[in-house]
Short mmCIF file of C-alpha atoms in Angstrom, two decimals:
data_model
loop_
_atom_site.label_atom_id
_atom_site.label_comp_id
_atom_site.label_asym_id
_atom_site.label_seq_id
_atom_site.Cartn_x
_atom_site.Cartn_y
_atom_site.Cartn_z
CA MET A 1 0.01 -0.05 -0.17
CA TYR A 2 1.53 3.56 -0.91
CA VAL A 3 0.28 6.43 0.74
CA ALA A 4 0.20 9.76 -0.50
CA THR A 5 2.54 12.35 0.70
CA LYS A 6 2.62 16.35 0.42
CA GLY A 7 5.60 18.52 0.83
CA GLY A 8 8.25 16.64 -1.48
CA GLU A 9 7.56 19.29 -4.40
CA ARG A 10 10.34 21.61 -3.36
CA ALA A 11 12.98 18.99 -2.70
CA ILE A 12 12.19 17.20 -5.56
CA GLY A 13 12.70 21.13 -7.67
CA ALA A 14 15.97 21.32 -5.65
CA ALA A 15 17.17 17.99 -6.69
CA HIS A 16 15.99 17.72 -10.39
CA ALA A 17 17.81 21.35 -10.52
CA TRP A 18 20.97 19.95 -8.99
CA LEU A 19 20.84 16.64 -11.50
CA ASP A 20 20.67 19.61 -14.86
CA GLU A 21 23.69 20.66 -13.01
CA THR A 22 25.84 17.41 -12.86
CA ARG A 23 24.54 16.38 -15.88
CA ARG A 24 26.42 19.92 -17.75
CA GLY A 25 29.21 19.34 -15.71
CA ASP A 26 32.31 21.48 -15.98
CA THR A 27 30.78 24.28 -17.59
CA SER A 28 34.73 25.67 -18.21
CA LEU A 29 34.03 22.21 -20.79
CA PRO A 30 32.25 22.67 -24.31
CA GLU A 31 29.07 20.98 -24.08
CA ILE A 32 28.04 17.41 -25.77
CA THR A 33 25.87 17.42 -28.58
CA ALA A 34 23.24 14.24 -29.07
CA ALA A 35 24.78 14.58 -32.81
CA GLN A 36 28.07 14.01 -31.43
CA LEU A 37 26.94 11.06 -29.24
CA ALA A 38 25.33 9.48 -32.35
CA GLU A 39 28.78 9.92 -34.19
CA GLN A 40 31.56 8.75 -31.20
CA LEU A 41 29.29 6.62 -29.12
CA GLY A 42 27.68 4.98 -31.66
CA LEU A 43 27.81 1.55 -30.25
CA ALA A 44 25.78 3.11 -26.68
CA VAL A 45 23.51 4.84 -29.07
CA ASP A 46 23.18 1.17 -30.87
CA ARG A 47 22.45 -0.66 -27.60
CA VAL A 48 19.66 2.04 -26.57
CA MET A 49 18.01 1.60 -30.15
CA ALA A 50 18.19 -2.12 -29.33
CA GLU A 51 16.70 -1.99 -25.73
CA GLY A 52 14.57 0.38 -26.12
CA SER A 53 13.09 -1.39 -29.15
CA CYS A 54 13.48 1.96 -31.34
CA HIS A 55 15.28 2.95 -34.24
CA ASP A 56 16.25 6.22 -34.43
CA ARG A 57 19.52 7.53 -33.39
CA GLY A 58 18.85 10.84 -32.89
CA LEU A 59 16.71 10.43 -30.32
CA ALA A 60 18.53 7.50 -28.91
CA ALA A 61 21.71 9.67 -28.70
CA LEU A 62 19.52 12.51 -26.80
CA ALA A 63 18.31 9.97 -24.77
CA VAL A 64 21.86 8.94 -23.63
CA LYS A 65 22.76 12.69 -23.44
CA GLN A 66 19.53 13.45 -21.02
CA SER A 67 20.46 10.18 -19.22
CA LYS A 68 23.48 10.94 -17.81
CA GLY A 69 25.31 7.78 -19.95
CA ASP A 70 23.05 5.49 -17.91
CA LEU A 71 21.85 3.34 -20.99
CA ILE A 72 18.85 1.84 -19.26
CA GLU A 73 17.50 4.81 -18.24
CA ALA A 74 18.25 5.66 -21.74
CA ALA A 75 16.42 2.99 -23.05
CA PHE A 76 13.40 3.58 -20.69
CA LEU A 77 13.20 7.26 -22.16
CA LEU A 78 12.92 6.26 -25.41
CA ARG A 79 10.40 3.57 -24.99
CA ALA A 80 8.58 6.26 -23.02
CA TYR A 81 8.62 8.66 -26.22
CA ARG A 82 7.29 6.00 -28.51
CA THR A 83 4.22 5.64 -27.15
CA THR A 84 3.62 9.53 -28.31
CA LEU A 85 3.50 8.14 -31.88
CA PRO A 86 1.17 6.46 -33.67
CA ARG A 87 1.94 3.34 -35.50
CA PHE A 88 1.56 3.50 -39.59
CA GLY A 89 1.89 -0.31 -40.03
CA ALA A 90 4.55 -2.88 -40.28
CA SER A 91 7.67 -3.54 -42.30
CA LEU A 92 8.09 -6.30 -44.45
CA PRO A 93 10.44 -8.94 -43.33
CA LEU A 94 14.22 -7.19 -43.66
CA ASP A 95 15.84 -9.84 -46.41
CA THR A 96 19.53 -10.03 -44.64
CA ASP A 97 20.46 -12.13 -47.24
CA ARG A 98 20.55 -9.10 -49.29
CA MET A 99 22.23 -6.68 -46.98
CA ALA A 100 25.19 -4.26 -47.56
CA ILE A 101 27.72 -6.39 -45.83
CA GLN A 102 30.45 -4.27 -43.60
CA ARG A 103 31.52 -7.18 -41.55
CA ARG A 104 30.99 -11.21 -42.49
CA ILE A 105 32.82 -13.65 -40.33
CA SER A 106 32.11 -17.49 -40.15
CA ALA A 107 34.07 -19.93 -37.34
CA THR A 108 32.49 -23.02 -39.32
CA TYR A 109 33.93 -22.39 -43.13
CA LYS A 110 37.17 -20.76 -43.59
CA ASP A 111 36.80 -20.60 -47.75
CA LEU A 112 33.03 -19.57 -47.48
CA PRO A 113 31.91 -17.99 -50.85
CA GLY A 114 32.06 -14.23 -50.60
CA GLY A 115 34.91 -14.42 -47.83
CA GLN A 116 35.70 -13.47 -44.22
CA VAL A 117 35.33 -9.55 -43.53
CA LEU A 118 36.27 -8.26 -40.52
CA GLY A 119 35.11 -4.71 -40.81
CA PRO A 120 35.04 -2.08 -37.77
CA THR A 121 35.84 -4.36 -35.29
CA PHE A 122 37.14 -4.87 -31.56
CA ASP A 123 38.97 -8.11 -31.95
CA TYR A 124 42.66 -8.44 -32.23
CA THR A 125 43.06 -5.31 -30.43
CA HIS A 126 45.27 -5.72 -27.76
CA ARG A 127 42.71 -3.58 -25.45
CA LEU A 128 45.68 -1.48 -24.21
CA LEU A 129 44.55 1.82 -23.20
CA ASP A 130 45.40 4.62 -26.19
CA PHE A 131 46.83 7.59 -25.09
CA SER A 132 46.87 9.32 -28.44
CA LEU A 133 42.91 9.43 -28.01
CA ALA A 134 43.07 11.42 -24.61
CA ALA A 135 44.58 13.90 -26.29
CA ALA A 136 42.63 16.16 -28.88
CA GLY A 137 43.39 14.34 -32.17
CA GLY A 138 44.64 15.71 -35.14
CA PRO A 139 43.33 14.06 -38.28
CA ARG A 140 43.57 10.40 -38.90
CA SER A 141 44.37 8.81 -42.40
CA GLY A 142 41.18 7.70 -43.53
CA PRO A 143 40.88 3.63 -43.56
CA PRO A 144 41.97 1.45 -46.86
CA GLU A 145 40.08 0.30 -49.46
CA ALA A 146 39.68 -2.02 -52.00
CA GLU A 147 38.06 -3.10 -54.65
CA ALA A 148 34.94 -4.74 -53.72
CA SER A 149 34.04 -7.95 -55.43
CA ALA A 150 30.78 -8.55 -56.79
CA GLU A 151 30.92 -12.36 -55.27
CA ALA A 152 27.41 -13.06 -53.74
CA THR A 153 27.65 -14.21 -49.66
CA PRO A 154 25.53 -17.22 -49.53
CA ARG A 155 24.42 -17.88 -45.76
CA VAL A 156 26.12 -20.78 -44.44
CA THR A 157 22.89 -21.76 -42.47
CA GLU A 158 21.73 -22.26 -46.48
CA MET A 159 24.79 -24.21 -47.75
CA LEU A 160 24.01 -26.76 -44.81
CA ALA A 161 20.37 -26.50 -45.20
CA ARG A 162 20.88 -27.67 -49.28
CA GLU A 163 23.18 -30.72 -48.32
CA GLY A 164 20.07 -31.62 -45.70
CA LEU A 165 22.41 -31.41 -43.00
CA MET A 166 20.13 -27.76 -41.51
CA GLN A 167 16.82 -28.12 -40.26
CA ARG A 168 14.90 -25.95 -42.71
CA GLU A 169 12.89 -23.19 -40.65
CA ALA A 170 9.31 -23.31 -40.45
CA SER A 171 7.78 -21.45 -43.82
CA ILE A 172 4.74 -19.61 -41.78
CA GLU A 173 3.45 -16.56 -42.84
CA ALA A 174 1.22 -15.62 -39.93
CA GLU A 175 0.90 -12.31 -38.15
CA PRO A 176 3.57 -12.62 -35.46
CA GLY A 177 2.92 -11.47 -31.89
CA ASP A 178 3.11 -8.52 -30.66
CA LEU A 179 4.04 -8.29 -27.12
CA THR A 180 3.85 -3.93 -27.65
CA ARG A 181 0.54 -5.09 -27.91
CA GLU A 182 -0.68 -7.82 -26.09
CA PRO A 183 1.23 -8.77 -23.09
CA LEU A 184 3.10 -12.14 -23.16
CA SER A 185 1.46 -15.29 -22.41
CA PHE A 186 2.90 -18.97 -22.04
CA PRO A 187 4.24 -20.80 -23.34
CA ALA A 188 5.01 -18.15 -26.00
CA ASP A 189 5.76 -18.97 -29.54
CA ARG A 190 9.12 -18.05 -31.58
CA PRO A 191 8.12 -15.04 -32.99
CA LEU A 192 7.40 -13.71 -29.73
CA ARG A 193 10.42 -15.09 -28.10
CA LEU A 194 12.85 -13.82 -30.61
CA GLN A 195 10.61 -9.88 -30.34
CA ALA A 196 11.29 -10.28 -26.29
CA LEU A 197 15.13 -10.97 -26.94
CA ALA A 198 15.52 -8.42 -29.02
CA ARG A 199 14.92 -5.88 -26.90
CA GLY A 200 16.05 -7.94 -23.84
CA ASP A 201 19.34 -6.74 -21.58
CA GLU A 202 22.43 -7.44 -23.37
CA GLY A 203 23.88 -8.33 -20.12
CA PHE A 204 21.15 -10.76 -18.76
CA LEU A 205 21.26 -12.31 -22.10
CA LEU A 206 25.35 -12.68 -22.17
CA SER A 207 25.10 -14.22 -18.56
CA LEU A 208 22.38 -16.77 -20.01
CA GLY A 209 24.42 -17.54 -22.93
CA TYR A 210 27.30 -17.95 -21.10
CA SER A 211 25.71 -20.33 -18.57
CA THR A 212 24.53 -22.67 -21.66
CA GLN A 213 28.13 -23.12 -22.86
CA ARG A 214 29.17 -23.55 -18.95
CA GLY A 215 26.97 -26.77 -19.08
CA TYR A 216 23.51 -25.48 -18.09
CA GLY A 217 21.39 -26.32 -20.83
CA GLY A 218 24.57 -26.55 -23.35
CA ASN A 219 24.21 -27.75 -27.18
CA HIS A 220 27.55 -26.96 -28.10
CA PRO A 221 27.08 -23.72 -30.82
CA PHE A 222 29.80 -22.85 -33.45
CA VAL A 223 29.15 -19.52 -34.82
CA GLY A 224 27.83 -20.26 -38.30
CA GLU A 225 27.93 -16.92 -39.28
CA ILE A 226 28.00 -13.44 -38.32
CA ARG A 227 26.97 -10.62 -40.43
CA MET A 228 26.59 -6.90 -39.73
CA GLY A 229 25.53 -4.48 -42.34
CA GLU A 230 22.62 -2.22 -43.84
CA VAL A 231 19.63 -3.44 -45.12
CA ALA A 232 16.70 -1.91 -46.74
CA VAL A 233 13.33 -1.55 -44.61
CA GLU A 234 10.51 -2.08 -46.99
CA PHE A 235 7.30 -0.95 -46.11
CA THR A 236 3.70 -1.25 -48.02
CA PRO A 237 1.41 2.09 -47.52
CA PRO A 238 -2.04 1.05 -48.05
CA GLU A 239 -2.74 4.31 -50.45
CA LEU A 240 -0.35 2.76 -52.72
CA GLY A 241 -0.32 -0.61 -52.71
CA PHE A 242 3.25 -1.61 -53.47
CA ALA A 243 6.62 -1.43 -51.36
CA ILE A 244 8.94 1.04 -51.26
CA ASP A 245 12.28 1.42 -49.50
CA LEU A 246 11.68 3.59 -46.51
CA GLY A 247 15.49 4.20 -46.08
CA ASP A 248 18.42 1.75 -44.64
CA ILE A 249 19.18 0.52 -41.02
CA THR A 250 22.35 -1.07 -39.68
CA VAL A 251 21.70 -4.52 -37.88
CA THR A 252 24.06 -7.58 -36.54
CA GLU A 253 22.46 -10.90 -37.39
CA CYS A 254 24.06 -14.47 -35.17
CA GLN A 255 23.47 -17.81 -37.16
CA MET A 256 24.72 -20.18 -34.37
CA VAL A 257 24.29 -23.51 -35.82
CA ASN A 258 23.92 -26.07 -32.88
CA GLN A 259 24.11 -30.00 -33.34
CA PHE A 260 21.44 -32.39 -32.67
CA LYS A 261 20.67 -35.82 -32.25
CA GLY A 262 17.57 -36.35 -33.82
CA SER A 263 14.45 -37.47 -33.04
CA ARG A 264 11.93 -40.38 -34.26
CA THR A 265 10.83 -38.12 -36.74
CA GLU A 266 13.98 -36.22 -37.58
CA PRO A 267 17.54 -37.50 -38.90
CA PRO A 268 20.62 -36.15 -36.92
CA GLN A 269 21.25 -32.81 -38.32
CA PHE A 270 22.28 -29.01 -37.03
CA THR A 271 19.82 -26.66 -35.75
CA ARG A 272 20.03 -22.63 -35.75
CA GLY A 273 20.26 -20.16 -32.54
CA TYR A 274 19.06 -16.84 -34.07
CA GLY A 275 19.73 -13.31 -33.00
CA LEU A 276 19.09 -10.28 -34.85
CA VAL A 277 19.24 -6.53 -33.34
CA PHE A 278 19.44 -3.14 -34.64
CA GLY A 279 22.64 -1.25 -35.18
CA HIS A 280 26.00 -2.89 -34.80
CA GLY A 281 25.64 -4.92 -31.20
CA GLU A 282 27.70 -8.14 -31.99
CA ARG A 283 27.81 -9.32 -28.42
CA LYS A 284 24.07 -9.40 -27.61
CA ALA A 285 22.91 -11.20 -31.40
CA MET A 286 25.32 -13.64 -30.31
CA SER A 287 23.47 -13.98 -26.79
CA MET A 288 20.20 -14.04 -28.52
CA ALA A 289 21.36 -17.10 -30.59
CA LEU A 290 22.49 -19.18 -27.57
CA VAL A 291 19.15 -18.34 -25.74
CA ASP A 292 16.85 -18.60 -28.62
CA ARG A 293 18.33 -22.09 -29.70
CA ALA A 294 18.37 -22.96 -25.59
CA LEU A 295 14.88 -21.54 -25.56
CA ARG A 296 13.70 -24.31 -28.30
CA ALA A 297 14.85 -27.49 -26.33
CA PRO A 298 11.17 -28.56 -25.82
CA GLU A 299 9.95 -28.73 -29.68
CA LEU A 300 13.46 -30.65 -30.06
CA GLY A 301 12.74 -33.03 -27.52
CA GLU A 302 15.38 -31.86 -25.49
CA ALA A 303 15.58 -31.87 -22.04
CA SER A 304 14.32 -28.26 -20.65
CA ASP A 305 16.03 -27.95 -16.76
CA SER A 306 18.45 -25.35 -17.10
CA PRO A 307 17.37 -21.59 -16.71
CA ALA A 308 18.13 -20.48 -20.23
CA GLN A 309 16.03 -23.07 -21.82
CA GLN A 310 12.96 -22.16 -19.06
CA GLN A 311 11.41 -19.55 -21.34
CA GLU A 312 8.82 -18.30 -18.16
CA PHE A 313 11.94 -17.56 -16.67
CA VAL A 314 14.03 -15.90 -19.43
CA LEU A 315 11.48 -13.99 -21.13
CA SER A 316 9.56 -12.19 -17.91
CA HIS A 317 13.52 -10.87 -16.55
CA CYS A 318 15.04 -9.98 -20.00
CA ASP A 319 13.63 -6.57 -20.39
CA ASN A 320 15.37 -4.01 -17.97
CA VAL A 321 12.95 -1.28 -17.83
CA GLU A 322 10.60 -3.51 -16.66
CA ALA A 323 12.69 -5.29 -14.13
CA THR A 324 14.26 -1.65 -13.52
CA GLY A 325 10.37 -0.60 -12.66
CA PHE A 326 9.99 -3.45 -10.59
CA VAL A 327 13.59 -3.14 -8.55
CA GLU A 328 13.52 0.54 -8.36
CA HIS A 329 9.78 0.78 -6.79
CA LEU A 330 11.10 -0.69 -3.69
CA LYS A 331 12.87 2.60 -2.88
CA LEU A 332 8.88 4.57 -3.18
CA PRO A 333 7.38 5.08 0.58
CA HIS A 334 6.59 2.17 2.15
CA TYR A 335 5.28 3.24 5.48
CA VAL A 336 1.98 1.84 5.72
CA ASP A 337 3.48 -2.04 4.81
CA PHE A 338 6.58 -1.47 6.48
CA GLN A 339 4.41 -0.51 10.01
CA SER A 340 2.38 -3.17 9.71
CA GLU A 341 5.99 -5.72 9.53
CA LEU A 342 6.88 -3.66 12.36
CA GLU A 343 3.74 -4.72 14.22
CA SER A 344 3.80 -8.30 13.62
CA VAL A 345 7.73 -8.37 14.61
CA ARG A 346 7.27 -6.68 17.39
CA THR A 347 4.36 -9.16 18.60
CA MET A 348 6.02 -12.16 17.85
CA ARG A 349 9.16 -10.60 19.47
CA ALA A 350 6.86 -9.95 22.88
CA SER A 351 5.57 -13.80 22.46
CA VAL A 352 9.02 -15.47 22.32
CA GLU A 353 10.33 -13.46 25.40
CA LYS A 354 6.97 -14.33 27.45
CA THR A 355 7.32 -18.14 26.78
CA SER A 356 11.10 -17.52 27.32
CA MET B 1 -14.35 13.42 -50.37
CA THR B 2 -11.84 14.88 -52.61
CA ASP B 3 -8.92 15.55 -49.71
CA SER B 4 -8.40 11.88 -49.37
CA PRO B 5 -4.67 11.22 -49.48
CA THR B 6 -6.14 7.73 -51.14
CA ASP B 7 -7.52 9.68 -53.80
CA THR B 8 -5.26 9.64 -56.78
CA PRO B 9 -7.25 11.11 -59.86
CA ASN B 10 -3.70 10.59 -62.40
CA ALA B 11 -3.73 6.86 -62.41
CA PRO B 12 -0.39 5.66 -60.51
CA SER B 13 2.27 5.93 -63.24
CA ASP B 14 4.06 1.96 -62.87
CA PRO B 15 4.78 1.06 -59.61
CA PRO B 16 7.91 -0.23 -60.32
CA ALA B 17 9.26 3.20 -61.47
CA ARG B 18 7.72 5.05 -58.73
CA ARG B 19 8.97 2.34 -56.01
CA ARG B 20 12.43 3.14 -57.32
CA TRP B 21 12.09 6.92 -57.36
CA MET B 22 10.39 7.18 -53.47
CA SER B 23 12.97 4.96 -52.21
CA ILE B 24 15.68 6.68 -53.63
CA LEU B 25 13.74 9.76 -51.97
CA ALA B 26 13.42 7.94 -48.85
CA ARG B 27 17.29 7.47 -48.96
CA ALA B 28 18.16 11.80 -49.78
CA GLN B 29 18.91 14.59 -46.92
CA ALA B 30 16.16 17.05 -47.31
CA ALA B 31 19.10 19.65 -48.38
CA GLU B 32 20.06 17.31 -51.04
CA ILE B 33 16.56 17.08 -52.50
CA ALA B 34 16.00 20.64 -52.05
CA GLU B 35 19.46 22.03 -53.64
CA ARG B 36 18.91 20.07 -56.70
CA LEU B 37 15.10 21.10 -56.88
CA ASP B 38 16.26 24.45 -56.91
CA ALA B 39 18.14 23.74 -60.35
CA LEU B 40 14.54 23.10 -61.70
CA PRO B 41 11.44 26.16 -62.48
CA PRO B 42 10.20 26.26 -59.44
CA PRO B 43 6.99 23.81 -58.90
CA PRO B 44 3.14 24.63 -59.23
CA PRO B 45 1.85 25.28 -55.80
CA HIS B 46 0.42 22.35 -53.61
CA ARG B 47 -1.57 21.66 -50.77
CA ARG B 48 -1.02 19.67 -48.10
CA LEU B 49 -3.50 16.89 -47.52
CA ARG B 50 -2.20 14.78 -44.65
CA GLY B 51 0.70 15.56 -42.47
CA PRO B 52 4.04 16.23 -42.52
CA GLU B 53 3.63 13.59 -39.47
CA THR B 54 6.12 11.01 -37.66
CA GLY B 55 5.04 7.94 -36.66
CA LEU B 56 6.38 4.75 -36.31
CA VAL B 57 6.36 1.47 -38.51
CA MET B 58 7.18 -1.87 -37.26
CA VAL B 59 10.74 -3.57 -38.21
CA ARG B 60 10.34 -7.24 -38.89
CA GLY B 61 12.56 -9.61 -39.52
CA ARG B 62 12.77 -13.81 -40.02
CA ALA B 63 13.62 -16.61 -37.85
CA GLY B 64 16.89 -17.92 -38.90
CA GLY B 65 17.09 -15.24 -41.32
CA ASP B 66 14.64 -16.99 -43.79
CA GLY B 67 11.55 -18.46 -41.62
CA ALA B 68 8.57 -17.35 -39.89
CA PRO B 69 8.32 -13.23 -39.70
CA PHE B 70 8.68 -11.67 -36.01
CA ASN B 71 8.58 -8.24 -34.74
CA LEU B 72 12.07 -6.90 -34.43
CA GLY B 73 11.49 -3.54 -32.77
CA GLU B 74 9.96 -0.36 -34.40
CA MET B 75 11.10 2.96 -36.25
CA THR B 76 10.56 6.02 -36.52
CA VAL B 77 9.18 7.42 -40.09
CA THR B 78 7.49 10.40 -41.47
CA ARG B 79 5.51 10.85 -44.18
CA CYS B 80 3.39 13.61 -46.26
CA SER B 81 1.00 13.45 -48.71
CA LEU B 82 0.04 16.38 -50.93
CA ARG B 83 -1.50 17.26 -53.65
CA LEU B 84 -0.76 19.77 -56.86
CA GLU B 85 -3.04 22.21 -58.80
CA ASP B 86 -3.65 19.59 -61.66
CA GLY B 87 -5.11 17.09 -58.81
CA VAL B 88 -2.13 14.57 -58.60
CA VAL B 89 -1.13 13.47 -55.33
CA GLY B 90 2.01 12.66 -53.92
CA HIS B 91 3.16 10.60 -51.23
CA GLY B 92 6.65 10.82 -49.14
CA TYR B 93 7.30 8.29 -46.47
CA VAL B 94 11.01 8.94 -44.99
CA ALA B 95 12.82 6.84 -42.29
CA GLY B 96 13.47 9.48 -39.39
CA ARG B 97 11.93 12.66 -38.45
CA ASP B 98 12.85 15.03 -41.20
CA ALA B 99 9.42 16.47 -41.83
CA ARG B 100 10.65 18.25 -44.85
CA GLN B 101 12.28 15.43 -46.10
CA ALA B 102 8.78 13.88 -46.32
CA GLU B 103 7.22 17.11 -48.00
CA LEU B 104 9.93 17.32 -50.43
CA ALA B 105 9.38 13.88 -51.15
CA ALA B 106 6.21 13.72 -51.57
CA LEU B 107 6.62 16.73 -53.91
CA VAL B 108 8.87 15.46 -56.41
CA ASP B 109 6.85 11.99 -56.14
CA ALA B 110 3.72 14.03 -57.39
CA LEU B 111 5.72 15.81 -60.24
CA MET B 112 7.52 12.81 -61.51
CA GLN B 113 4.00 11.23 -62.15
CA ASN B 114 3.24 14.15 -64.87
CA PRO B 115 4.78 11.91 -68.03
CA ALA B 116 5.76 15.88 -69.09
CA ARG B 117 7.98 16.67 -66.27
CA ARG B 118 9.43 13.72 -65.46
CA PRO B 119 12.64 13.66 -67.66
CA ALA B 120 13.55 16.98 -66.51
CA LEU B 121 13.28 15.94 -63.08
CA GLU B 122 14.79 12.78 -63.98
CA ALA B 123 18.05 14.01 -64.83
CA ALA B 124 18.39 17.27 -62.02
CA VAL B 125 16.93 15.32 -58.98
CA ILE B 126 16.62 11.99 -58.93
CA ALA B 127 19.30 10.45 -60.89
CA PRO B 128 21.82 12.59 -59.55
CA LEU B 129 20.70 11.49 -55.90
CA ALA B 130 20.87 7.96 -57.21
CA GLU B 131 24.27 8.17 -57.99
CA ALA B 132 25.45 9.85 -54.60
CA GLN B 133 23.66 6.84 -52.93
CA ALA B 134 25.55 4.10 -55.16
CA ALA B 135 28.94 6.45 -54.21
CA ARG B 136 28.25 6.02 -50.71
CA ARG B 137 27.50 2.08 -50.92
CA ASP B 138 30.64 1.88 -52.93
CA ALA B 139 32.62 3.14 -50.29
CA GLN B 140 31.57 1.33 -47.84
CA ALA B 141 31.50 -1.73 -49.85
CA ARG B 142 35.42 -1.06 -50.99
CA ARG B 143 36.55 -0.22 -46.99
CA ALA B 144 34.51 -3.69 -46.44
CA ALA B 145 36.82 -5.35 -49.26
CA ALA B 146 40.34 -3.77 -47.18
CA THR B 147 38.95 -5.98 -44.37
CA ARG B 148 38.79 -9.28 -46.07
CA VAL B 149 41.17 -12.33 -45.07
CA GLU B 150 43.23 -13.80 -47.43
CA PHE B 151 44.22 -16.93 -46.45
CA PHE B 152 47.24 -18.64 -47.21
CA THR B 153 47.86 -21.95 -46.92
CA MET B 154 51.39 -22.71 -45.45
CA THR B 155 53.61 -24.56 -46.91
CA GLN B 156 56.24 -26.65 -45.72
CA MET B 157 59.57 -24.64 -45.85
CA ARG B 158 62.72 -26.79 -45.80
#
């Protein structure tokens, strides 16, 4: 039970004024702009778009600035803003096969058609602090360029599927459920699970994915393919009746390849775990793919006794905005609740003391 | 209802061509479109029918890349519909929140539907925008190509 309290307005006003001042920091330093954040803290902005479940770099950058870099707070701001906008409809499903690839790697095939493309990656850096970045940077030389090949970049999963060694995805064209319109109920089907995971907290999914690797519901994953780059978003305006491109967005996709022992109806083969996120979010896409595959345990006839395999546990707790709301509500006044607890502890104490 | 944005007195020109120019306009900055339009005689006056207004489109993906559709997350989109004085209706749908870009896209869409105006607009606006976009894509592809790994088979050295 919550009690209405009065008299806090002046204190709240002063607290927010102080928050504004701490956000700005030392005024002898130039103020950072949302555009600078979008350009120079791009991965933070990408994460806020993914977990805020709203692709708009400018808004996400503004949210990062307003939240003083608290990315969960920023995702919350973005989610709150999106509720003020009408929805025009849904896009056609992204065709990641036609991605303009910036990065594409496979851990299962060295010489895959289209090649291994590293792109702008932290991999192979030495993780030594670069003090040259602490100084105001002069112009750095741009990255080298090379002749782009016209070679196709087929999906690794498709190459295996053609051999009959990879389970095909169900070819269902049903309208997918939308957890922003209907609250999740269990069991949730795979499209709903993927939506929840795509907006889920990176840290939570990373830990759950890691738990599957350490033996809690493991299924020996390989990175069939990770690709990152721009894809066109196609949309059919009702007044036109044909699809047009709304623009391009950057996404990261991970296809995890996992062995499957087979069942009475299906021969031994590989199955996939799938990750797809807004922006450049490789750790998140990989974690999502691990957890997606773990959550498929029941449909594949596997035991599902580990946390990552239990959809009610995973899906109810992966949303950091929801989790924040419930954890942080504990700091709101619970005076009356606590009064009754206090009474009850005093009564118990009194009866214990009487009998002893 | 003459003001409905779906009301198109001139039958829409062939969808593939219109799809192409609308998609090019969606990828262009407002300033890029405006600058190129300025090179042409001023367009006839137009009246807004709807918007410009910003909303959301739910972006979908597919399970496993090629399976059942799922809702990935939303994106901001701005749209605008307008009518030229000759009655032709143009639509603009662009990613993001730039109202000016959506209105300019709708204006060019309306103008492009008139076969008499189309060649000049194609030459002055659409083709140069398409070229700039292709150049941007090409620059990305060339950077990516420079990070492609060339494996060498190790031969025994004796």
